[in-house]
Amino acid sequence: MRALLDALIFLCSDMIMLNSLYRLYGIYFDRSVVNRRKEYLAYGAYWLIHFLNYDLVGLPLFHALGTGVSLLALAFLYPGRFSGMLVRVFSLICLLTLCEVTTYDLLGALRIPEETTSSMRALLSQLLLFLISLVLKQGHTSQPSSQISRLYWLAMLALPSGTTFLLLLCREYAHLSAMVILLIICILFPLNLLTFYVLDRLEAYSASYDKVELLTRQNQAYRAEFELMRQSERQIRSLRHDMKNHLAALREYAAQGRLDQVEQYLNAFDRKLIRPGFVHTGNLDIDSILNYKLGQAEAAGARLELDITLSEGFTVNSFDLNVILGNLLDNAVEGLAGSGDKWLALSLKADRGVFFLKLANRYDGVTLQMDGPDGPAYRSRRKGKDHGLGLSIVRRVVEQYHGQLWIDSAGTVFTVEIMFYLEE
C-alpha cells in the first residue's frame, strides 16, 4: 500500500512540477508563435520521461542528465539563439536544484523519519517551485484586477497544498482501503487540473479585456482627431470658395492705401487657416489623445497652460502612451469638476532618450491615500468600484519602463510627474 501511495505522491509532484515549468517557460521564451498542440504533447512527453526516469529507475546521475537534456529539448520548441537557450535552461536547473536542496535541509532540520522524507521532499520541493513560478509570473505580467489577483493566489496555493496534505494523511493512515484512497485521488487530481485551467483562462480573459479597454480609448482619441481634421478641411474649403471675394477686398484696400486694413484682413484670414486643436506635434498618437482630453478639459471651463516639446522622431508604444495620458487627463478633468478655480497645466518633454511628463490641476483638496498591491493610489470621493484605478494602472506602465512616478496633493493642486527612458 505504501509503495502505491508513494508512486501516486510522486505522480502528483510531477504534475505540479509540469505546471510550474509551463509557467516558467512562458516567462523565459516567446510562446506566441508556437503550435499549442505540439507544445502540450512535448510537455506530456517530458512528464512521462521524468516519471519513468526518476520515479521508476531512481538513479540520481541518470535522473540529473535526463532532466537537463529534457529541459533543453523543451527549449527548442521556442524561437531564440542556442546560447540564450542554454543560459535559460541552466537557470531553470539551478532553480530546481535550489528547491530540492532547500526542502531536503528543512526536512532534515525537522528530523522527519527517513521513510517519510522521500515522498514529502518530492512534494514540498515542487510546491516551492510552484510558488516561485507564480511570483515570477506575477512580476512578469501585471494583473489588472485586484479581485482576480486575490482569487488567483488563494486557489493556486490552497488546492495543491490541500491535495498534498490529504495525500500525506492517506499515506500515514494505512488502515484506509486501497479503493478509498484511489477514489480520493481520482477526485483530487481532476479537480486540481480543472482549477488550473479555469484560472489560467480567467487570467487570459482579464488581460484581453484590459487590451479591449485600451483599444476603445485609443479609438475614441482617433475619432476626435479625425473630427478636428474634418473641421480644418471644411474651413479650408470655405476659404477657397470665398478666395475671389477676399482677393477683391484686398485689392480695394491696397488701391486706397489702407495698409492697416490690409494687415487686419490678413490676420483674420490667417486665424481661419489655423488648424483646430491644442497640440500639433506631428505624432498622431500624442495629438489624438491630447486634443481629445484637453478638449474635454476646456469644455469643463478649464484654463489651460501647455508646454510640449518633443524631439524629432520621437516614438513610444501607442498602447502605453494612451494608458498614461488618458488616465492622467481623465483624473485631472474629474478633479476640475469639483474646483472653483479650473486650472490645468501640462508639460511634456522627450529628448535624448528621456521622457518627462508633469501634469498639475486644481481640485477640491479631498484625496484618499490607499496602500494597495501596486503602491499608494489617490482618488476623490466619487463612488464606484472601478473609480480611482487610473493612477494604479499608470504606475504599472511606468514600472514596465523602469521609470519613476511622483504624486503630490498639497493644498488644492494635484501634481503627477513621470520620468522614464525611451526604448531605442
Coordinates of N, CA and C in Angstrom, one line a residue, residues 34-224:
V34 N 4.2 29.5 -31.2 CA 4.4 28.0 -31.1 C 3.0 27.4 -31.2
N35 N 2.9 26.3 -31.9 CA 1.7 25.5 -32.0 C 1.3 24.9 -30.6
R36 N 0.1 25.2 -30.1 CA -0.2 24.8 -28.8 C -0.3 23.3 -28.7
R37 N -0.9 22.6 -29.7 CA -1.0 21.2 -29.6 C 0.4 20.5 -29.5
K38 N 1.3 21.0 -30.3 CA 2.7 20.5 -30.3 C 3.3 20.8 -29.0
E39 N 3.1 21.9 -28.4 CA 3.6 22.3 -27.1 C 3.1 21.4 -26.0
Y40 N 1.8 21.1 -26.0 CA 1.2 20.3 -25.0 C 1.7 18.8 -25.1
L41 N 1.9 18.3 -26.3 CA 2.4 17.0 -26.5 C 3.9 16.9 -26.0
A42 N 4.7 18.0 -26.2 CA 6.0 18.0 -25.7 C 6.1 18.0 -24.2
Y43 N 5.3 18.7 -23.6 CA 5.3 18.7 -22.1 C 4.8 17.4 -21.6
G44 N 3.8 16.8 -22.2 CA 3.4 15.5 -21.8 C 4.5 14.4 -21.9
A45 N 5.3 14.5 -23.0 CA 6.4 13.6 -23.2 C 7.4 13.8 -22.1
Y46 N 7.7 15.1 -21.8 CA 8.6 15.4 -20.7 C 8.2 14.8 -19.4
W47 N 6.9 15.0 -19.1 CA 6.4 14.4 -17.8 C 6.6 12.9 -17.8
L48 N 6.3 12.2 -18.9 CA 6.4 10.8 -18.9 C 7.8 10.3 -18.7
I49 N 8.8 11.0 -19.4 CA 10.2 10.7 -19.3 C 10.7 10.9 -17.9
H50 N 10.3 12.0 -17.3 CA 10.7 12.4 -16.0 C 10.2 11.3 -15.0
F51 N 8.9 10.9 -15.1 CA 8.3 10.0 -14.2 C 9.0 8.6 -14.3
L52 N 9.2 8.2 -15.5 CA 9.9 6.9 -15.7 C 11.3 6.9 -15.2
N53 N 12.0 8.0 -15.5 CA 13.4 8.2 -15.2 C 13.7 8.2 -13.7
Y54 N 12.9 9.0 -13.0 CA 13.2 9.3 -11.6 C 12.4 8.4 -10.7
D55 N 11.1 8.3 -10.9 CA 10.2 7.6 -10.0 C 10.3 6.0 -10.2
L56 N 10.8 5.6 -11.3 CA 10.9 4.1 -11.5 C 12.3 3.6 -11.6
V57 N 13.2 4.3 -12.4 CA 14.6 4.0 -12.4 C 15.3 4.3 -11.2
G58 N 15.2 5.6 -10.8 CA 15.7 6.1 -9.5 C 17.2 6.3 -9.4
L59 N 17.9 6.3 -10.5 CA 19.4 6.6 -10.4 C 19.6 8.1 -10.5
P60 N 20.3 8.7 -9.4 CA 20.4 10.1 -9.3 C 21.2 10.7 -10.5
L61 N 22.3 10.1 -10.9 CA 23.1 10.7 -12.0 C 22.3 10.6 -13.3
F62 N 21.6 9.5 -13.6 CA 20.8 9.3 -14.8 C 19.7 10.3 -14.8
H63 N 19.1 10.5 -13.6 CA 18.0 11.5 -13.5 C 18.5 12.9 -13.8
A64 N 19.6 13.3 -13.3 CA 20.1 14.6 -13.5 C 20.4 14.9 -15.0
L65 N 21.0 13.9 -15.6 CA 21.3 14.1 -17.1 C 20.0 14.1 -17.9
G66 N 19.1 13.2 -17.5 CA 17.8 13.2 -18.2 C 17.0 14.5 -18.1
T67 N 17.1 15.1 -16.9 CA 16.4 16.3 -16.6 C 17.0 17.4 -17.5
G68 N 18.3 17.5 -17.5 CA 18.9 18.6 -18.3 C 18.7 18.5 -19.7
V69 N 18.8 17.3 -20.3 CA 18.5 17.1 -21.7 C 17.0 17.3 -22.0
S70 N 16.1 16.9 -21.2 CA 14.7 17.1 -21.4 C 14.3 18.6 -21.4
L71 N 14.9 19.3 -20.4 CA 14.6 20.8 -20.4 C 15.2 21.5 -21.6
L72 N 16.3 21.1 -22.1 CA 16.9 21.7 -23.3 C 16.1 21.4 -24.5
A73 N 15.6 20.1 -24.5 CA 14.7 19.8 -25.7 C 13.4 20.6 -25.7
L74 N 12.9 20.9 -24.5 CA 11.7 21.7 -24.4 C 12.0 23.2 -25.0
A75 N 13.2 23.6 -24.7 CA 13.6 25.0 -25.1 C 13.6 25.1 -26.6
F76 N 13.8 24.0 -27.3 CA 13.9 24.1 -28.8 C 12.5 24.3 -29.4
L77 N 11.5 24.2 -28.6 CA 10.1 24.5 -29.1 C 10.0 26.0 -29.4
Y78 N 10.8 26.8 -28.8 CA 10.6 28.3 -28.9 C 11.7 28.9 -29.7
P79 N 11.4 30.0 -30.3 CA 12.4 30.7 -31.1 C 13.5 31.3 -30.2
G80 N 14.7 31.5 -30.7 CA 15.8 32.1 -30.0 C 17.1 31.5 -30.3
R81 N 18.2 32.1 -29.9 CA 19.5 31.6 -30.1 C 19.9 30.5 -29.2
F82 N 20.7 29.6 -29.7 CA 21.1 28.4 -28.9 C 21.8 28.9 -27.6
S83 N 22.6 29.9 -27.6 CA 23.3 30.4 -26.4 C 22.3 30.9 -25.4
G84 N 21.3 31.6 -25.8 CA 20.3 32.1 -24.9 C 19.5 30.9 -24.3
M85 N 19.2 29.9 -25.1 CA 18.5 28.7 -24.6 C 19.3 28.0 -23.5
L86 N 20.6 27.9 -23.7 CA 21.5 27.3 -22.7 C 21.5 28.0 -21.4
V87 N 21.5 29.4 -21.5 CA 21.5 30.2 -20.3 C 20.2 30.0 -19.5
R88 N 19.1 30.0 -20.2 CA 17.8 29.9 -19.6 C 17.6 28.5 -19.0
V89 N 18.0 27.5 -19.7 CA 17.8 26.1 -19.2 C 18.7 25.9 -18.0
F90 N 19.9 26.5 -18.0 CA 20.8 26.4 -16.9 C 20.2 27.1 -15.6
S91 N 19.6 28.2 -15.8 CA 18.9 28.9 -14.7 C 17.8 28.1 -14.2
L92 N 17.0 27.4 -15.0 CA 15.9 26.5 -14.6 C 16.5 25.3 -13.8
I93 N 17.6 24.7 -14.2 CA 18.2 23.6 -13.5 C 18.6 24.1 -12.1
C94 N 19.2 25.3 -12.1 CA 19.7 25.8 -10.8 C 18.5 26.0 -9.8
L95 N 17.4 26.5 -10.4 CA 16.1 26.7 -9.6 C 15.6 25.4 -9.1
L96 N 15.5 24.4 -9.9 CA 15.1 23.1 -9.5 C 16.0 22.5 -8.4
T97 N 17.3 22.7 -8.5 CA 18.2 22.2 -7.5 C 18.1 23.0 -6.2
L98 N 17.9 24.3 -6.3 CA 17.7 25.1 -5.1 C 16.5 24.6 -4.3
C99 N 15.4 24.3 -5.0 CA 14.1 23.9 -4.3 C 14.3 22.6 -3.7
E100 N 15.0 21.6 -4.3 CA 15.3 20.3 -3.7 C 16.2 20.4 -2.5
V101 N 17.3 21.2 -2.6 CA 18.2 21.3 -1.5 C 17.5 22.0 -0.3
T102 N 16.7 23.0 -0.6 CA 16.0 23.7 0.5 C 15.1 22.8 1.2
T103 N 14.3 22.0 0.5 CA 13.4 21.1 1.2 C 14.1 20.0 1.9
Y104 N 15.2 19.5 1.3 CA 16.0 18.5 2.0 C 16.6 18.9 3.3
D105 N 17.1 20.1 3.3 CA 17.7 20.7 4.6 C 16.6 21.0 5.6
L106 N 15.4 21.4 5.1 CA 14.3 21.7 6.0 C 13.8 20.5 6.7
L107 N 13.6 19.4 5.9 CA 13.1 18.2 6.5 C 14.1 17.5 7.4
G108 N 15.4 17.7 7.0 CA 16.5 17.2 7.9 C 16.5 17.9 9.2
A109 N 16.3 19.2 9.2 CA 16.3 20.0 10.4 C 15.1 19.6 11.3
L110 N 14.0 19.3 10.7 CA 12.8 18.9 11.5 C 12.8 17.4 12.0
R111 N 13.9 16.7 11.5 CA 14.1 15.3 12.0 C 12.9 14.4 11.7
I112 N 12.4 14.5 10.4 CA 11.3 13.7 10.0 C 11.8 12.3 9.6
P113 N 11.1 11.2 10.0 CA 11.6 9.9 9.7 C 12.0 9.7 8.2
E114 N 13.0 8.8 8.0 CA 13.5 8.6 6.7 C 12.5 8.1 5.7
E115 N 11.6 7.2 6.2 CA 10.7 6.5 5.3 C 9.6 7.5 4.8
T116 N 9.5 8.6 5.5 CA 8.5 9.7 5.1 C 9.2 10.8 4.3
T117 N 10.5 10.9 4.4 CA 11.2 12.1 3.9 C 11.1 12.1 2.3
S118 N 11.3 11.0 1.7 CA 11.4 10.9 0.2 C 10.2 11.5 -0.5
S119 N 9.0 11.0 -0.1 CA 7.8 11.5 -0.7 C 7.5 12.9 -0.3
M120 N 7.7 13.3 0.9 CA 7.5 14.6 1.3 C 8.4 15.6 0.6
R121 N 9.7 15.2 0.5 CA 10.6 16.1 -0.2 C 10.2 16.3 -1.6
A122 N 9.7 15.3 -2.3 CA 9.3 15.5 -3.7 C 8.2 16.5 -3.8
L123 N 7.2 16.3 -2.9 CA 6.0 17.2 -3.0 C 6.4 18.6 -2.6
L124 N 7.1 18.8 -1.5 CA 7.4 20.1 -0.9 C 8.3 20.9 -1.9
S125 N 9.3 20.2 -2.5 CA 10.2 20.9 -3.4 C 9.4 21.4 -4.6
Q126 N 8.4 20.6 -5.1 CA 7.7 21.0 -6.3 C 6.7 22.1 -5.9
L127 N 6.1 22.1 -4.7 CA 5.3 23.2 -4.2 C 6.1 24.5 -4.1
L128 N 7.3 24.4 -3.7 CA 8.2 25.6 -3.6 C 8.5 26.1 -5.0
L129 N 8.7 25.2 -5.9 CA 8.9 25.6 -7.3 C 7.7 26.3 -7.9
F130 N 6.5 25.7 -7.5 CA 5.3 26.2 -8.0 C 5.0 27.6 -7.5
L131 N 5.3 27.9 -6.2 CA 5.2 29.2 -5.6 C 6.1 30.2 -6.3
I132 N 7.4 29.8 -6.5 CA 8.3 30.7 -7.2 C 7.8 31.0 -8.6
S133 N 7.3 30.0 -9.3 CA 6.8 30.3 -10.7 C 5.6 31.3 -10.7
L134 N 4.8 31.2 -9.6 CA 3.6 32.2 -9.5 C 4.2 33.6 -9.3
V135 N 5.1 33.7 -8.4 CA 5.7 35.0 -8.1 C 6.4 35.6 -9.3
L136 N 7.1 34.8 -10.0 CA 7.8 35.3 -11.2 C 6.8 35.7 -12.3
K137 N 5.8 34.9 -12.4 CA 4.8 35.3 -13.5 C 4.0 36.5 -13.1
Q138 N 3.7 36.7 -11.8 CA 3.0 37.9 -11.4 C 3.9 39.2 -11.6
G139 N 5.2 39.0 -11.5 CA 6.1 40.1 -11.8 C 6.3 40.4 -13.2
H140 N 6.1 39.3 -14.0 CA 6.3 39.5 -15.5 C 5.1 40.0 -16.2
T141 N 3.9 39.6 -15.7 CA 2.6 40.1 -16.3 C 1.8 40.7 -15.2
S142 N 1.4 41.9 -15.3 CA 0.6 42.6 -14.3 C -0.9 42.1 -14.3
Q143 N -1.5 42.0 -13.2 CA -2.9 41.7 -13.1 C -3.7 43.0 -13.0
P144 N -4.7 43.2 -13.9 CA -5.5 44.4 -13.9 C -6.5 44.5 -12.8
S145 N -6.9 43.3 -12.2 CA -7.9 43.3 -11.2 C -7.4 42.7 -9.9
S146 N -7.5 43.5 -8.9 CA -7.1 43.0 -7.6 C -7.9 41.9 -7.1
Q147 N -9.3 41.9 -7.4 CA -10.1 40.8 -7.0 C -9.7 39.5 -7.7
I148 N -9.4 39.5 -9.0 CA -8.9 38.4 -9.7 C -7.5 37.9 -9.1
S149 N -6.7 38.9 -8.7 CA -5.4 38.5 -8.2 C -5.5 37.8 -6.8
R150 N -6.4 38.2 -6.0 CA -6.6 37.5 -4.7 C -7.2 36.1 -4.9
L151 N -8.2 36.0 -5.8 CA -8.7 34.7 -6.1 C -7.7 33.8 -6.7
Y152 N -6.9 34.3 -7.6 CA -5.8 33.5 -8.2 C -4.9 33.0 -7.2
W153 N -4.3 33.8 -6.3 CA -3.4 33.3 -5.4 C -4.0 32.3 -4.4
L154 N -5.2 32.6 -3.9 CA -5.9 31.7 -3.0 C -6.1 30.3 -3.5
A155 N -6.6 30.3 -4.8 CA -6.9 29.0 -5.4 C -5.6 28.2 -5.7
M156 N -4.6 29.0 -6.3 CA -3.4 28.4 -6.7 C -2.6 27.8 -5.6
L157 N -2.6 28.4 -4.4 CA -1.9 27.9 -3.3 C -2.7 26.9 -2.5
A158 N -4.0 27.1 -2.3 CA -4.7 26.3 -1.4 C -5.0 24.9 -2.0
L159 N -5.2 24.8 -3.3 CA -5.6 23.5 -3.9 C -4.4 22.5 -3.9
P160 N -3.2 22.9 -4.4 CA -2.1 21.9 -4.4 C -1.7 21.6 -3.0
S161 N -1.7 22.6 -2.1 CA -1.3 22.4 -0.7 C -2.3 21.5 0.0
G162 N -3.6 21.7 -0.2 CA -4.5 20.8 0.4 C -4.5 19.4 -0.1
T163 N -4.2 19.3 -1.4 CA -4.1 17.9 -2.0 C -2.8 17.2 -1.4
T164 N -1.8 17.9 -1.3 CA -0.5 17.4 -0.7 C -0.8 16.9 0.7
F165 N -1.5 17.7 1.5 CA -1.8 17.3 2.9 C -2.6 16.1 3.0
L166 N -3.6 16.0 2.1 CA -4.5 14.8 2.1 C -3.8 13.5 1.7
L167 N -2.9 13.7 0.7 CA -2.1 12.5 0.3 C -1.2 12.0 1.4
L168 N -0.6 12.9 2.1 CA 0.3 12.5 3.2 C -0.5 11.9 4.3
L169 N -1.7 12.4 4.6 CA -2.5 11.8 5.6 C -2.9 10.3 5.2
C170 N -3.3 10.2 3.9 CA -3.6 8.8 3.4 C -2.4 7.9 3.6
R171 N -1.2 8.4 3.4 CA 0.0 7.6 3.5 C 0.2 7.2 4.9
E172 N 0.0 8.0 5.8 CA 0.3 7.7 7.2 C -0.8 6.8 7.8
Y173 N -2.0 6.9 7.4 CA -3.1 6.1 8.0 C -3.3 4.9 7.1
A174 N -2.6 3.8 7.3 CA -2.6 2.7 6.5 C -3.8 1.8 6.5
H175 N -4.7 2.1 7.5 CA -5.9 1.3 7.6 C -7.0 1.6 6.6
L176 N -6.8 2.8 5.8 CA -7.7 3.1 4.8 C -7.6 2.1 3.6
S177 N -8.7 1.7 3.1 CA -8.6 0.7 2.0 C -8.1 1.4 0.7
A178 N -7.6 0.5 -0.1 CA -7.0 1.0 -1.4 C -8.1 1.6 -2.3
M179 N -9.3 1.1 -2.2 CA -10.4 1.7 -3.0 C -10.7 3.1 -2.6
V180 N -10.7 3.4 -1.3 CA -11.0 4.7 -0.7 C -9.9 5.7 -1.2
I181 N -8.6 5.3 -1.0 CA -7.5 6.1 -1.4 C -7.6 6.4 -2.9
L182 N -7.8 5.4 -3.7 CA -7.9 5.6 -5.2 C -9.0 6.5 -5.5
L183 N -10.2 6.5 -4.8 CA -11.3 7.3 -5.1 C -10.9 8.8 -4.7
I184 N -10.2 9.0 -3.6 CA -9.8 10.3 -3.2 C -8.9 10.9 -4.3
I185 N -8.0 10.1 -4.7 CA -7.0 10.6 -5.8 C -7.7 10.9 -7.1
C186 N -8.7 10.1 -7.5 CA -9.4 10.3 -8.7 C -10.3 11.6 -8.7
I187 N -10.6 12.0 -7.5 CA -11.4 13.2 -7.3 C -10.4 14.5 -7.3
L188 N -9.3 14.3 -6.5 CA -8.5 15.5 -6.3 C -7.7 15.9 -7.6
F189 N -7.2 14.9 -8.3 CA -6.3 15.2 -9.5 C -7.1 16.0 -10.5
P190 N -8.3 15.5 -11.0 CA -9.0 16.3 -12.0 C -9.4 17.6 -11.5
L191 N -9.7 17.7 -10.2 CA -10.1 19.0 -9.6 C -9.0 20.0 -9.7
N192 N -7.8 19.6 -9.4 CA -6.6 20.4 -9.5 C -6.4 20.9 -10.9
L193 N -6.4 19.9 -11.8 CA -6.2 20.3 -13.2 C -7.2 21.2 -13.8
L194 N -8.5 20.9 -13.4 CA -9.6 21.8 -13.9 C -9.4 23.2 -13.4
T195 N -9.1 23.3 -12.1 CA -8.9 24.6 -11.5 C -7.8 25.4 -12.1
F196 N -6.7 24.8 -12.3 CA -5.5 25.4 -13.0 C -6.0 26.0 -14.4
Y197 N -6.7 25.1 -15.1 CA -7.1 25.5 -16.4 C -8.1 26.7 -16.4
V198 N -9.1 26.7 -15.5 CA -10.1 27.7 -15.4 C -9.4 29.0 -15.0
L199 N -8.5 29.0 -14.0 CA -7.9 30.2 -13.5 C -6.9 30.8 -14.6
D200 N -6.3 29.9 -15.3 CA -5.4 30.4 -16.5 C -6.3 31.1 -17.5
R201 N -7.5 30.5 -17.8 CA -8.4 31.2 -18.8 C -8.9 32.5 -18.2
L202 N -9.2 32.5 -16.9 CA -9.7 33.7 -16.3 C -8.6 34.8 -16.4
E203 N -7.4 34.5 -16.2 CA -6.3 35.4 -16.2 C -6.1 35.9 -17.7
A204 N -6.2 35.0 -18.6 CA -6.1 35.4 -20.0 C -7.3 36.3 -20.5
Y205 N -8.5 36.0 -20.0 CA -9.6 36.8 -20.3 C -9.5 38.2 -19.7
S206 N -9.0 38.3 -18.5 CA -8.8 39.6 -17.8 C -7.8 40.5 -18.6
A207 N -6.7 39.8 -19.1 CA -5.7 40.6 -19.9 C -6.3 41.0 -21.2
S208 N -7.1 40.2 -21.8 CA -7.8 40.5 -23.1 C -8.8 41.7 -22.9
Y209 N -9.5 41.6 -21.8 CA -10.5 42.7 -21.5 C -9.8 44.0 -21.3
D210 N -8.6 44.0 -20.7 CA -7.9 45.2 -20.5 C -7.4 45.8 -21.8
K211 N -6.9 44.9 -22.7 CA -6.5 45.4 -24.0 C -7.7 46.0 -24.8
V212 N -8.8 45.4 -24.7 CA -10.0 45.9 -25.4 C -10.3 47.3 -24.9
E213 N -10.2 47.5 -23.6 CA -10.5 48.8 -23.0 C -9.5 49.8 -23.5
L214 N -8.2 49.5 -23.7 CA -7.2 50.4 -24.2 C -7.5 50.7 -25.7
L215 N -7.9 49.7 -26.4 CA -8.3 49.9 -27.8 C -9.4 50.9 -27.9
T216 N -10.4 50.7 -27.1 CA -11.6 51.6 -27.1 C -11.2 53.0 -26.8
R217 N -10.3 53.2 -25.8 CA -9.8 54.6 -25.5 C -9.0 55.1 -26.7
Q218 N -8.2 54.3 -27.3 CA -7.4 54.8 -28.4 C -8.3 55.2 -29.6
N219 N -9.3 54.4 -29.9 CA -10.2 54.6 -31.0 C -11.0 55.9 -30.7
Q220 N -11.4 56.2 -29.5 CA -12.1 57.4 -29.2 C -11.2 58.6 -29.5
A221 N -9.9 58.5 -29.1 CA -9.0 59.6 -29.4 C -8.8 59.8 -30.9
Y222 N -8.7 58.7 -31.6 CA -8.5 58.8 -33.1 C -9.8 59.5 -33.7
R223 N -10.9 59.1 -33.3 CA -12.1 59.7 -33.8 C -12.2 61.2 -33.5
A224 N -11.7 61.6 -32.3 CA -11.7 63.0 -32.0 C -10.7 63.7 -32.9

